[in-house]
Amino acid sequence: MSKKPNKTVWVRGGKRTSNPEDKYYFGHDDRVGRTSDGTFGNRRRVSFKPQGRSSRDISRSLTLTLDNDIPMAGTSNNNNRQVIVWRRSRGLSRGRNSPLPHRALRSGILSMSQSLPAGETSWYKITIPFGAKYTKDYILSSLNSIASEAFVPIMYKTSGNEASFYVDSQKAANVLLHCDRKITTTNGFKLRVKIKLGLPQCEISDALKERLKQAMIKRYVPETNALDLSKFHHDPDLIADYFCALSRPIMLMAVLDIVSEYVPTLEALNLDGNKLHMIEKLDVLYKKFPRLKILYIGDNKIKEMGQLDAIKELQLEELRLAGNPVSNRYMSRQSDYISGVRKIFPKLLRLDGMELPRPILFDVANDTTKMPPTQRLFVTDTKAQDIASQFLQQYFIIFDSENRHLLLDAYDEHARFSLTVINNPQNTDKLSAYLSENRNLFRIINNNKRQKLLKQGKLPVLSFIIGLPRIKHHLNTFTMDVSIVSEGMMLITVTGLFDELNNKGDQLRYFNRTFIIIPKGSGYCICNEQLHISLPTEEQRKKLITDNFSVQMSNIPSGSKTLSEIQSPQLTEDVKQKMALTLSQETNMNSEWSLKCLQEVHWNYENAILAFQELFKHGRIPSEAFVK
């Protein structure tokens, strides 16, 4: 028996005392054990009356004693055909030649020759009827003794007469399904095994956080500053009591929070085999672990290369992606696979264990290079700019009003209009008001439905626009491009943010509208329009909050002068930092927003206090200003 490792304690800052012998990045104590004791008798099987079907066709779990055939009274027919008859107390009876399926099949029970259905993450609940009569070791060792492959039981519990646990794969569940009635217990009964799709529940508590911490201590390798969280839901210190699947965002965030608290300088992280199918939550890795350069996310459920954009801020040197559906797509196109990954991580030196050629200098963006500032307006024709600006200003003022009927003259008699929405499962609730009219041509294949979703004619278009939710556009977020200008038409693209006024939850939305306008009479009207709606990015949200804060600050009077009239005093950087620190202590705002407040009032401390009090009184200071 190997020597038990010394007790390990984490302290803040990432230090720990240990005696590890493994020098690899993710070398840790693999302590998954399995009991092999437990004896059982070898009594003869209690048999029922012979059945007419072979056990090869129907599982023993489905073998039921059928009613004796009942001949019809008053008939002289002596052949062996059976007739279905109704009984008052037992319902419909079934003879050998009945066309009705067996009652067990009708109830949804699966035979051993069938395969279990696979879910998104393939978690299965294994139930042992009357399993509470036996010990956990006896049940598990008995199943292991005849199972063709090993399995890991998660959250083994007893409730009433039943015992139950969970397994994490369709393969393991099928193996256990074939154990049904193949084990004779010590008292001569056949052990039943029932299986169904099921996801165990687990609440984040202080007790769980402490257990998570202790489990991760054993998985941390200080020599390489690496943490191995592969197949974390199989950790032997947790599986008896907790369901710690990192595919659940709440569990993933709890684990990463603990790690960042104690090891913020982490350099290597292994998340292999955790059934991760949506990795958007991993965008916090860059903020929590800025020195992370080695990441393993293989053997998960990542399907698209674009999902890696969530972690593109990481300066990775090594990545493991093998075992995901996205990597399997490139089996015959290895060069395309490497090229696709390197577009996201240009400094990558190792992929799936393969050494990559060192990146060419000019292929990798220089960290000191800054992108030129974006332009909110792109128009090559000054006259076209004036026409487009006036037209859109009138259009959006009416659109945001309570009377959209006035937009009737803004559309041509034969105008066409269509709406598209990003159909993401996470956005379904927030964008539910638009999904029924979503004309996404990648998803809507039926031509009849495509035609129905295309609004044609002035009145149908206006009727649809009137039916859209009441909104208020943020005009300071607008961008406008006039890309095509001719005597007969103009193509205008407008983007920006708006609020849904009747929505009690998250109100902010992003839009992209493309107009084709044509001359009509003394003005212009819309002959074709496409509206696209989605949720804004975090950067767009933050920029809107910052811009609104600046506008509100500039509108607050201070004494006899407006803020714009106050001249900025000549202060040293040291003095400015001290002013910001003092303001932060007095207002409880963080240093970033304290500096922003002082800059807006041109470093007049008294005005900063007055501005803060006024905005705080009306609830206009965002919650982000108080996050430290």
Tab-separated table of N, CA and C in Angstrom, residues 47-158:
chain	number	residue	atom	x	y	z
A	47	SER	N	-38.527	-19.939	-10.547
A	47	SER	CA	-39.055	-19.798	-11.907
A	47	SER	C	-40.566	-19.691	-11.879
A	48	PHE	N	-41.078	-18.995	-12.863
A	48	PHE	CA	-42.508	-18.885	-13.065
A	48	PHE	C	-42.901	-19.846	-14.180
A	49	LYS	N	-44.155	-19.820	-14.563
A	49	LYS	CA	-44.571	-20.769	-15.594
A	49	LYS	C	-43.875	-20.440	-16.910
A	50	PRO	N	-43.599	-21.423	-17.752
A	50	PRO	CA	-42.846	-21.203	-19.002
A	50	PRO	C	-43.523	-20.178	-19.885
A	51	GLN	N	-42.671	-19.376	-20.544
A	51	GLN	CA	-43.158	-18.375	-21.485
A	51	GLN	C	-42.941	-18.868	-22.906
A	52	GLY	N	-43.746	-18.281	-23.800
A	52	GLY	CA	-43.664	-18.719	-25.195
A	52	GLY	C	-42.583	-18.040	-25.978
A	53	ARG	N	-41.938	-17.022	-25.374
A	53	ARG	CA	-40.918	-16.268	-26.131
A	53	ARG	C	-39.549	-16.515	-25.548
A	54	SER	N	-38.589	-16.436	-26.424
A	54	SER	CA	-37.205	-16.631	-25.990
A	54	SER	C	-36.703	-15.408	-25.249
A	55	SER	N	-35.814	-15.632	-24.294
A	55	SER	CA	-35.225	-14.512	-23.547
A	55	SER	C	-34.326	-13.671	-24.423
A	56	ARG	N	-33.979	-14.190	-25.584
A	56	ARG	CA	-33.177	-13.371	-26.502
A	56	ARG	C	-33.990	-12.199	-27.042
A	57	ASP	N	-35.309	-12.374	-27.137
A	57	ASP	CA	-36.146	-11.332	-27.707
A	57	ASP	C	-36.681	-10.374	-26.670
A	58	ILE	N	-36.984	-10.919	-25.490
A	58	ILE	CA	-37.544	-10.070	-24.443
A	58	ILE	C	-36.705	-10.204	-23.193
A	59	SER	N	-36.369	-9.075	-22.578
A	59	SER	CA	-35.565	-9.069	-21.355
A	59	SER	C	-36.305	-9.761	-20.234
A	60	ARG	N	-35.511	-10.366	-19.341
A	60	ARG	CA	-36.128	-10.955	-18.166
A	60	ARG	C	-36.840	-9.904	-17.326
A	61	SER	N	-36.388	-8.665	-17.449
A	61	SER	CA	-37.053	-7.597	-16.710
A	61	SER	C	-38.456	-7.347	-17.230
A	62	LEU	N	-38.741	-7.853	-18.436
A	62	LEU	CA	-40.053	-7.653	-19.012
A	62	LEU	C	-40.923	-8.904	-18.882
A	63	THR	N	-40.371	-9.987	-18.373
A	63	THR	CA	-41.093	-11.255	-18.304
A	63	THR	C	-42.171	-11.164	-17.235
A	64	LEU	N	-43.426	-11.173	-17.649
A	64	LEU	CA	-44.555	-11.103	-16.725
A	64	LEU	C	-45.429	-12.334	-16.907
A	65	THR	N	-46.124	-12.748	-15.869
A	65	THR	CA	-47.042	-13.882	-15.965
A	65	THR	C	-48.333	-13.412	-16.606
A	66	LEU	N	-48.673	-13.956	-17.777
A	66	LEU	CA	-49.873	-13.551	-18.489
A	66	LEU	C	-51.068	-14.345	-17.991
A	67	ASP	N	-52.230	-13.772	-18.161
A	67	ASP	CA	-53.457	-14.490	-17.792
A	67	ASP	C	-53.619	-15.725	-18.666
A	68	ASN	N	-54.234	-16.760	-18.096
A	68	ASN	CA	-54.542	-17.938	-18.901
A	68	ASN	C	-55.516	-17.572	-20.011
A	69	ASP	N	-55.352	-18.201	-21.157
A	69	ASP	CA	-56.267	-17.938	-22.260
A	69	ASP	C	-57.679	-18.347	-21.874
A	70	ILE	N	-58.652	-17.511	-22.225
A	70	ILE	CA	-60.036	-17.752	-21.848
A	70	ILE	C	-60.839	-17.997	-23.109
A	71	PRO	N	-61.305	-19.193	-23.329
A	71	PRO	CA	-62.107	-19.449	-24.537
A	71	PRO	C	-63.464	-18.780	-24.422
A	72	MET	N	-64.037	-18.417	-25.579
A	72	MET	CA	-65.360	-17.807	-25.586
A	72	MET	C	-66.418	-18.873	-25.358
A	73	ALA	N	-67.385	-18.567	-24.520
A	73	ALA	CA	-68.445	-19.535	-24.236
A	73	ALA	C	-69.382	-19.638	-25.428
A	74	GLY	N	-69.927	-20.838	-25.597
A	74	GLY	CA	-70.934	-21.031	-26.637
A	74	GLY	C	-70.368	-21.125	-28.020
A	75	THR	N	-69.132	-21.469	-28.194
A	75	THR	CA	-68.554	-21.594	-29.534
A	75	THR	C	-68.090	-23.005	-29.768
A	76	SER	N	-68.180	-23.448	-30.982
A	76	SER	CA	-67.749	-24.804	-31.329
A	76	SER	C	-66.411	-24.805	-32.007
A	77	ASN	N	-65.816	-23.628	-32.123
A	77	ASN	CA	-64.509	-23.534	-32.777
A	77	ASN	C	-63.452	-24.033	-31.823
A	78	ASN	N	-62.761	-25.101	-32.202
A	78	ASN	CA	-61.769	-25.722	-31.312
A	78	ASN	C	-60.339	-25.386	-31.692
A	79	ASN	N	-60.157	-24.402	-32.582
A	79	ASN	CA	-58.768	-24.086	-32.931
A	79	ASN	C	-58.107	-23.337	-31.791
A	80	ASN	N	-56.837	-23.070	-31.998
A	80	ASN	CA	-56.043	-22.474	-30.917
A	80	ASN	C	-56.027	-20.961	-30.941
A	81	ARG	N	-56.812	-20.324	-31.794
A	81	ARG	CA	-56.804	-18.859	-31.829
A	81	ARG	C	-57.396	-18.308	-30.546
A	82	GLN	N	-56.776	-17.252	-30.045
A	82	GLN	CA	-57.227	-16.632	-28.803
A	82	GLN	C	-57.945	-15.325	-29.112
A	83	VAL	N	-58.882	-14.966	-28.261
A	83	VAL	CA	-59.692	-13.784	-28.474
A	83	VAL	C	-59.521	-12.833	-27.301
A	84	ILE	N	-59.380	-11.559	-27.590
A	84	ILE	CA	-59.270	-10.551	-26.529
A	84	ILE	C	-60.646	-10.351	-25.910
A	85	VAL	N	-60.761	-10.450	-24.609
A	85	VAL	CA	-62.025	-10.231	-23.918
A	85	VAL	C	-61.824	-9.184	-22.847
A	86	TRP	N	-62.885	-8.485	-22.497
A	86	TRP	CA	-62.834	-7.445	-21.473
A	86	TRP	C	-63.233	-8.013	-20.130
A	87	ARG	N	-62.451	-7.684	-19.113
A	87	ARG	CA	-62.813	-8.018	-17.749
A	87	ARG	C	-63.118	-6.747	-16.988
A	88	ARG	N	-64.090	-6.816	-16.137
A	88	ARG	CA	-64.511	-5.623	-15.416
A	88	ARG	C	-63.420	-5.121	-14.490
A	89	SER	N	-62.721	-6.039	-13.847
A	89	SER	CA	-61.761	-5.615	-12.823
A	89	SER	C	-60.360	-5.430	-13.346
A	90	ARG	N	-60.009	-6.062	-14.461
A	90	ARG	CA	-58.613	-6.040	-14.890
A	90	ARG	C	-58.407	-5.355	-16.222
A	91	GLY	N	-59.461	-4.831	-16.832
A	91	GLY	CA	-59.271	-4.104	-18.081
A	91	GLY	C	-59.047	-5.029	-19.245
A	92	LEU	N	-58.211	-4.616	-20.188
A	92	LEU	CA	-57.990	-5.358	-21.427
A	92	LEU	C	-56.983	-6.465	-21.214
A	93	SER	N	-57.381	-7.714	-21.525
A	93	SER	CA	-56.468	-8.852	-21.405
A	93	SER	C	-55.823	-9.104	-22.751
A	94	ARG	N	-54.691	-9.774	-22.728
A	94	ARG	CA	-53.918	-9.933	-23.958
A	94	ARG	C	-53.588	-11.390	-24.175
A	95	GLY	N	-54.020	-11.941	-25.304
A	95	GLY	CA	-53.678	-13.310	-25.644
A	95	GLY	C	-52.407	-13.374	-26.451
A	96	ARG	N	-51.994	-14.598	-26.847
A	96	ARG	CA	-50.728	-14.765	-27.558
A	96	ARG	C	-50.753	-14.103	-28.924
A	97	ASN	N	-51.921	-14.094	-29.569
A	97	ASN	CA	-52.015	-13.538	-30.920
A	97	ASN	C	-52.537	-12.116	-30.929
A	98	SER	N	-52.615	-11.474	-29.761
A	98	SER	CA	-53.132	-10.113	-29.709
A	98	SER	C	-52.181	-9.152	-30.399
A	99	PRO	N	-52.723	-8.191	-31.136
A	99	PRO	CA	-51.865	-7.178	-31.785
A	99	PRO	C	-51.343	-6.135	-30.813
A	100	LEU	N	-51.862	-6.107	-29.584
A	100	LEU	CA	-51.406	-5.107	-28.622
A	100	LEU	C	-50.012	-5.425	-28.136
A	101	PRO	N	-49.163	-4.413	-27.936
A	101	PRO	CA	-47.827	-4.658	-27.388
A	101	PRO	C	-47.927	-5.064	-25.925
A	102	HIS	N	-46.865	-5.688	-25.464
A	102	HIS	CA	-46.810	-6.104	-24.064
A	102	HIS	C	-46.948	-4.890	-23.166
A	103	ARG	N	-47.630	-5.055	-22.019
A	103	ARG	CA	-47.872	-3.920	-21.127
A	103	ARG	C	-46.572	-3.302	-20.630
A	104	ALA	N	-45.505	-4.089	-20.499
A	104	ALA	CA	-44.225	-3.538	-20.044
A	104	ALA	C	-43.637	-2.590	-21.084
A	105	LEU	N	-43.813	-2.969	-22.371
A	105	LEU	CA	-43.322	-2.079	-23.419
A	105	LEU	C	-44.143	-0.808	-23.481
A	106	ARG	N	-45.485	-0.944	-23.221
A	106	ARG	CA	-46.324	0.244	-23.246
A	106	ARG	C	-45.979	1.200	-22.119
A	107	SER	N	-45.427	0.681	-21.014
A	107	SER	CA	-45.103	1.532	-19.869
A	107	SER	C	-43.759	2.224	-20.006
A	108	GLY	N	-43.014	1.904	-21.066
A	108	GLY	CA	-41.757	2.605	-21.306
A	108	GLY	C	-40.536	1.932	-20.732
A	109	ILE	N	-40.672	0.724	-20.171
A	109	ILE	CA	-39.508	0.018	-19.640
A	109	ILE	C	-38.684	-0.507	-20.799
A	110	LEU	N	-37.375	-0.429	-20.689
A	110	LEU	CA	-36.495	-0.838	-21.783
A	110	LEU	C	-35.975	-2.245	-21.564
A	111	SER	N	-35.810	-2.985	-22.638
A	111	SER	CA	-35.215	-4.314	-22.530
A	111	SER	C	-33.710	-4.216	-22.619
A	112	MET	N	-33.045	-5.312	-22.243
A	112	MET	CA	-31.580	-5.305	-22.243
A	112	MET	C	-31.029	-5.216	-23.651
A	113	SER	N	-31.816	-5.563	-24.664
A	113	SER	CA	-31.315	-5.491	-26.038
A	113	SER	C	-31.435	-4.092	-26.612
A	114	GLN	N	-32.127	-3.206	-25.869
A	114	GLN	CA	-32.274	-1.842	-26.342
A	114	GLN	C	-31.206	-0.946	-25.742
A	115	SER	N	-30.997	0.187	-26.408
A	115	SER	CA	-30.036	1.166	-25.901
A	115	SER	C	-30.782	2.312	-25.247
A	116	LEU	N	-30.172	2.874	-24.216
A	116	LEU	CA	-30.772	4.000	-23.523
A	116	LEU	C	-30.658	5.264	-24.360
A	117	PRO	N	-31.618	6.169	-24.225
A	117	PRO	CA	-31.513	7.436	-24.956
A	117	PRO	C	-30.405	8.300	-24.395
A	118	ALA	N	-29.759	9.067	-25.256
A	118	ALA	CA	-28.669	9.952	-24.823
A	118	ALA	C	-29.194	11.361	-24.667
A	119	GLY	N	-28.886	11.981	-23.538
A	119	GLY	CA	-29.266	13.358	-23.304
A	119	GLY	C	-28.141	14.298	-23.705
A	120	GLU	N	-28.342	15.609	-23.469
A	120	GLU	CA	-27.326	16.608	-23.818
A	120	GLU	C	-26.036	16.340	-23.070
A	121	THR	N	-26.147	15.987	-21.777
A	121	THR	CA	-24.941	15.711	-20.998
A	121	THR	C	-24.894	14.268	-20.525
A	122	SER	N	-25.928	13.445	-20.839
A	122	SER	CA	-25.939	12.006	-20.572
A	122	SER	C	-25.711	11.676	-19.105
A	123	TRP	N	-26.590	12.147	-18.234
A	123	TRP	CA	-26.596	11.729	-16.841
A	123	TRP	C	-27.764	10.779	-16.650
A	124	TYR	N	-27.515	9.673	-15.956
A	124	TYR	CA	-28.539	8.659	-15.784
A	124	TYR	C	-28.682	8.307	-14.304
A	125	LYS	N	-29.941	8.123	-13.885
A	125	LYS	CA	-30.222	7.710	-12.515
A	125	LYS	C	-30.445	6.207	-12.487
A	126	ILE	N	-29.691	5.522	-11.641
A	126	ILE	CA	-29.788	4.074	-11.481
A	126	ILE	C	-30.553	3.812	-10.190
A	127	THR	N	-31.662	3.098	-10.281
A	127	THR	CA	-32.479	2.790	-9.109
A	127	THR	C	-32.500	1.290	-8.888
A	128	ILE	N	-32.258	0.878	-7.644
A	128	ILE	CA	-32.289	-0.533	-7.253
A	128	ILE	C	-33.481	-0.727	-6.318
A	129	PRO	N	-34.604	-1.259	-6.803
A	129	PRO	CA	-35.733	-1.514	-5.902
A	129	PRO	C	-35.333	-2.475	-4.780
A	130	PHE	N	-35.728	-2.148	-3.571
A	130	PHE	CA	-35.398	-2.924	-2.374
A	130	PHE	C	-33.894	-2.975	-2.113
A	131	GLY	N	-33.154	-2.044	-2.747
A	131	GLY	CA	-31.704	-2.011	-2.546
A	131	GLY	C	-31.306	-1.528	-1.165
A	132	ALA	N	-32.245	-0.866	-0.434
A	132	ALA	CA	-31.934	-0.378	0.913
A	132	ALA	C	-31.743	-1.513	1.907
A	133	LYS	N	-32.157	-2.717	1.526
A	133	LYS	CA	-31.988	-3.871	2.424
A	133	LYS	C	-30.541	-4.337	2.491
A	134	TYR	N	-29.735	-3.878	1.545
A	134	TYR	CA	-28.355	-4.350	1.463
A	134	TYR	C	-27.401	-3.170	1.655
A	135	THR	N	-26.166	-3.458	1.962
A	135	THR	CA	-25.181	-2.395	2.151
A	135	THR	C	-24.742	-1.839	0.806
A	136	LYS	N	-24.212	-0.631	0.852
A	136	LYS	CA	-23.709	0.009	-0.362
A	136	LYS	C	-22.589	-0.819	-0.983
A	137	ASP	N	-21.668	-1.307	-0.145
A	137	ASP	CA	-20.549	-2.100	-0.671
A	137	ASP	C	-21.045	-3.363	-1.353
A	138	TYR	N	-22.081	-3.976	-0.791
A	138	TYR	CA	-22.591	-5.211	-1.384
A	138	TYR	C	-23.220	-4.948	-2.750
A	139	ILE	N	-24.044	-3.879	-2.833
A	139	ILE	CA	-24.696	-3.553	-4.105
A	139	ILE	C	-23.662	-3.241	-5.182
A	140	LEU	N	-22.723	-2.366	-4.861
A	140	LEU	CA	-21.757	-1.929	-5.874
A	140	LEU	C	-20.792	-3.035	-6.266
A	141	SER	N	-20.328	-3.824	-5.288
A	141	SER	CA	-19.408	-4.918	-5.623
A	141	SER	C	-20.110	-5.993	-6.441
A	142	SER	N	-21.412	-6.217	-6.173
A	142	SER	CA	-22.166	-7.198	-6.949
A	142	SER	C	-22.330	-6.734	-8.395
A	143	LEU	N	-22.654	-5.450	-8.576
A	143	LEU	CA	-22.768	-4.925	-9.938
A	143	LEU	C	-21.431	-4.943	-10.657
A	144	ASN	N	-20.364	-4.597	-9.945
A	144	ASN	CA	-19.028	-4.603	-10.562
A	144	ASN	C	-18.594	-5.998	-10.962
A	145	SER	N	-19.074	-6.985	-10.216
A	145	SER	CA	-18.618	-8.355	-10.480
A	145	SER	C	-19.104	-8.896	-11.814
A	146	ILE	N	-20.235	-8.376	-12.315
A	146	ILE	CA	-20.753	-8.874	-13.593
A	146	ILE	C	-20.777	-7.804	-14.679
A	147	ALA	N	-20.520	-6.548	-14.309
A	147	ALA	CA	-20.484	-5.491	-15.315
A	147	ALA	C	-19.275	-5.672	-16.220
A	148	SER	N	-19.472	-5.452	-17.502
A	148	SER	CA	-18.378	-5.646	-18.460
A	148	SER	C	-17.352	-4.519	-18.392
A	149	GLU	N	-17.757	-3.353	-17.858
A	149	GLU	CA	-16.833	-2.236	-17.727
A	149	GLU	C	-17.055	-1.551	-16.388
A	150	ALA	N	-16.002	-0.880	-15.912
A	150	ALA	CA	-16.089	-0.188	-14.628
A	150	ALA	C	-16.971	1.054	-14.751
A	151	PHE	N	-17.588	1.449	-13.649
A	151	PHE	CA	-18.403	2.650	-13.607
A	151	PHE	C	-18.146	3.358	-12.286
A	152	VAL	N	-18.459	4.647	-12.251
A	152	VAL	CA	-18.250	5.442	-11.042
A	152	VAL	C	-19.620	5.878	-10.515
A	153	PRO	N	-20.047	5.373	-9.360
A	153	PRO	CA	-21.349	5.773	-8.803
A	153	PRO	C	-21.261	7.142	-8.134
A	154	ILE	N	-22.210	8.011	-8.446
A	154	ILE	CA	-22.228	9.371	-7.905
A	154	ILE	C	-23.466	9.540	-7.039
A	155	MET	N	-23.263	10.070	-5.828
A	155	MET	CA	-24.342	10.361	-4.878
A	155	MET	C	-25.203	9.123	-4.601
A	156	TYR	N	-24.575	8.077	-4.070
A	156	TYR	CA	-25.306	6.863	-3.687
A	156	TYR	C	-26.174	7.181	-2.469
A	157	LYS	N	-27.487	6.954	-2.597
A	157	LYS	CA	-28.418	7.260	-1.526
A	157	LYS	C	-29.430	6.133	-1.382
A	158	THR	N	-30.045	6.057	-0.203
A	158	THR	CA	-31.178	5.160	0.012
A	158	THR	C	-32.376	5.995	0.424
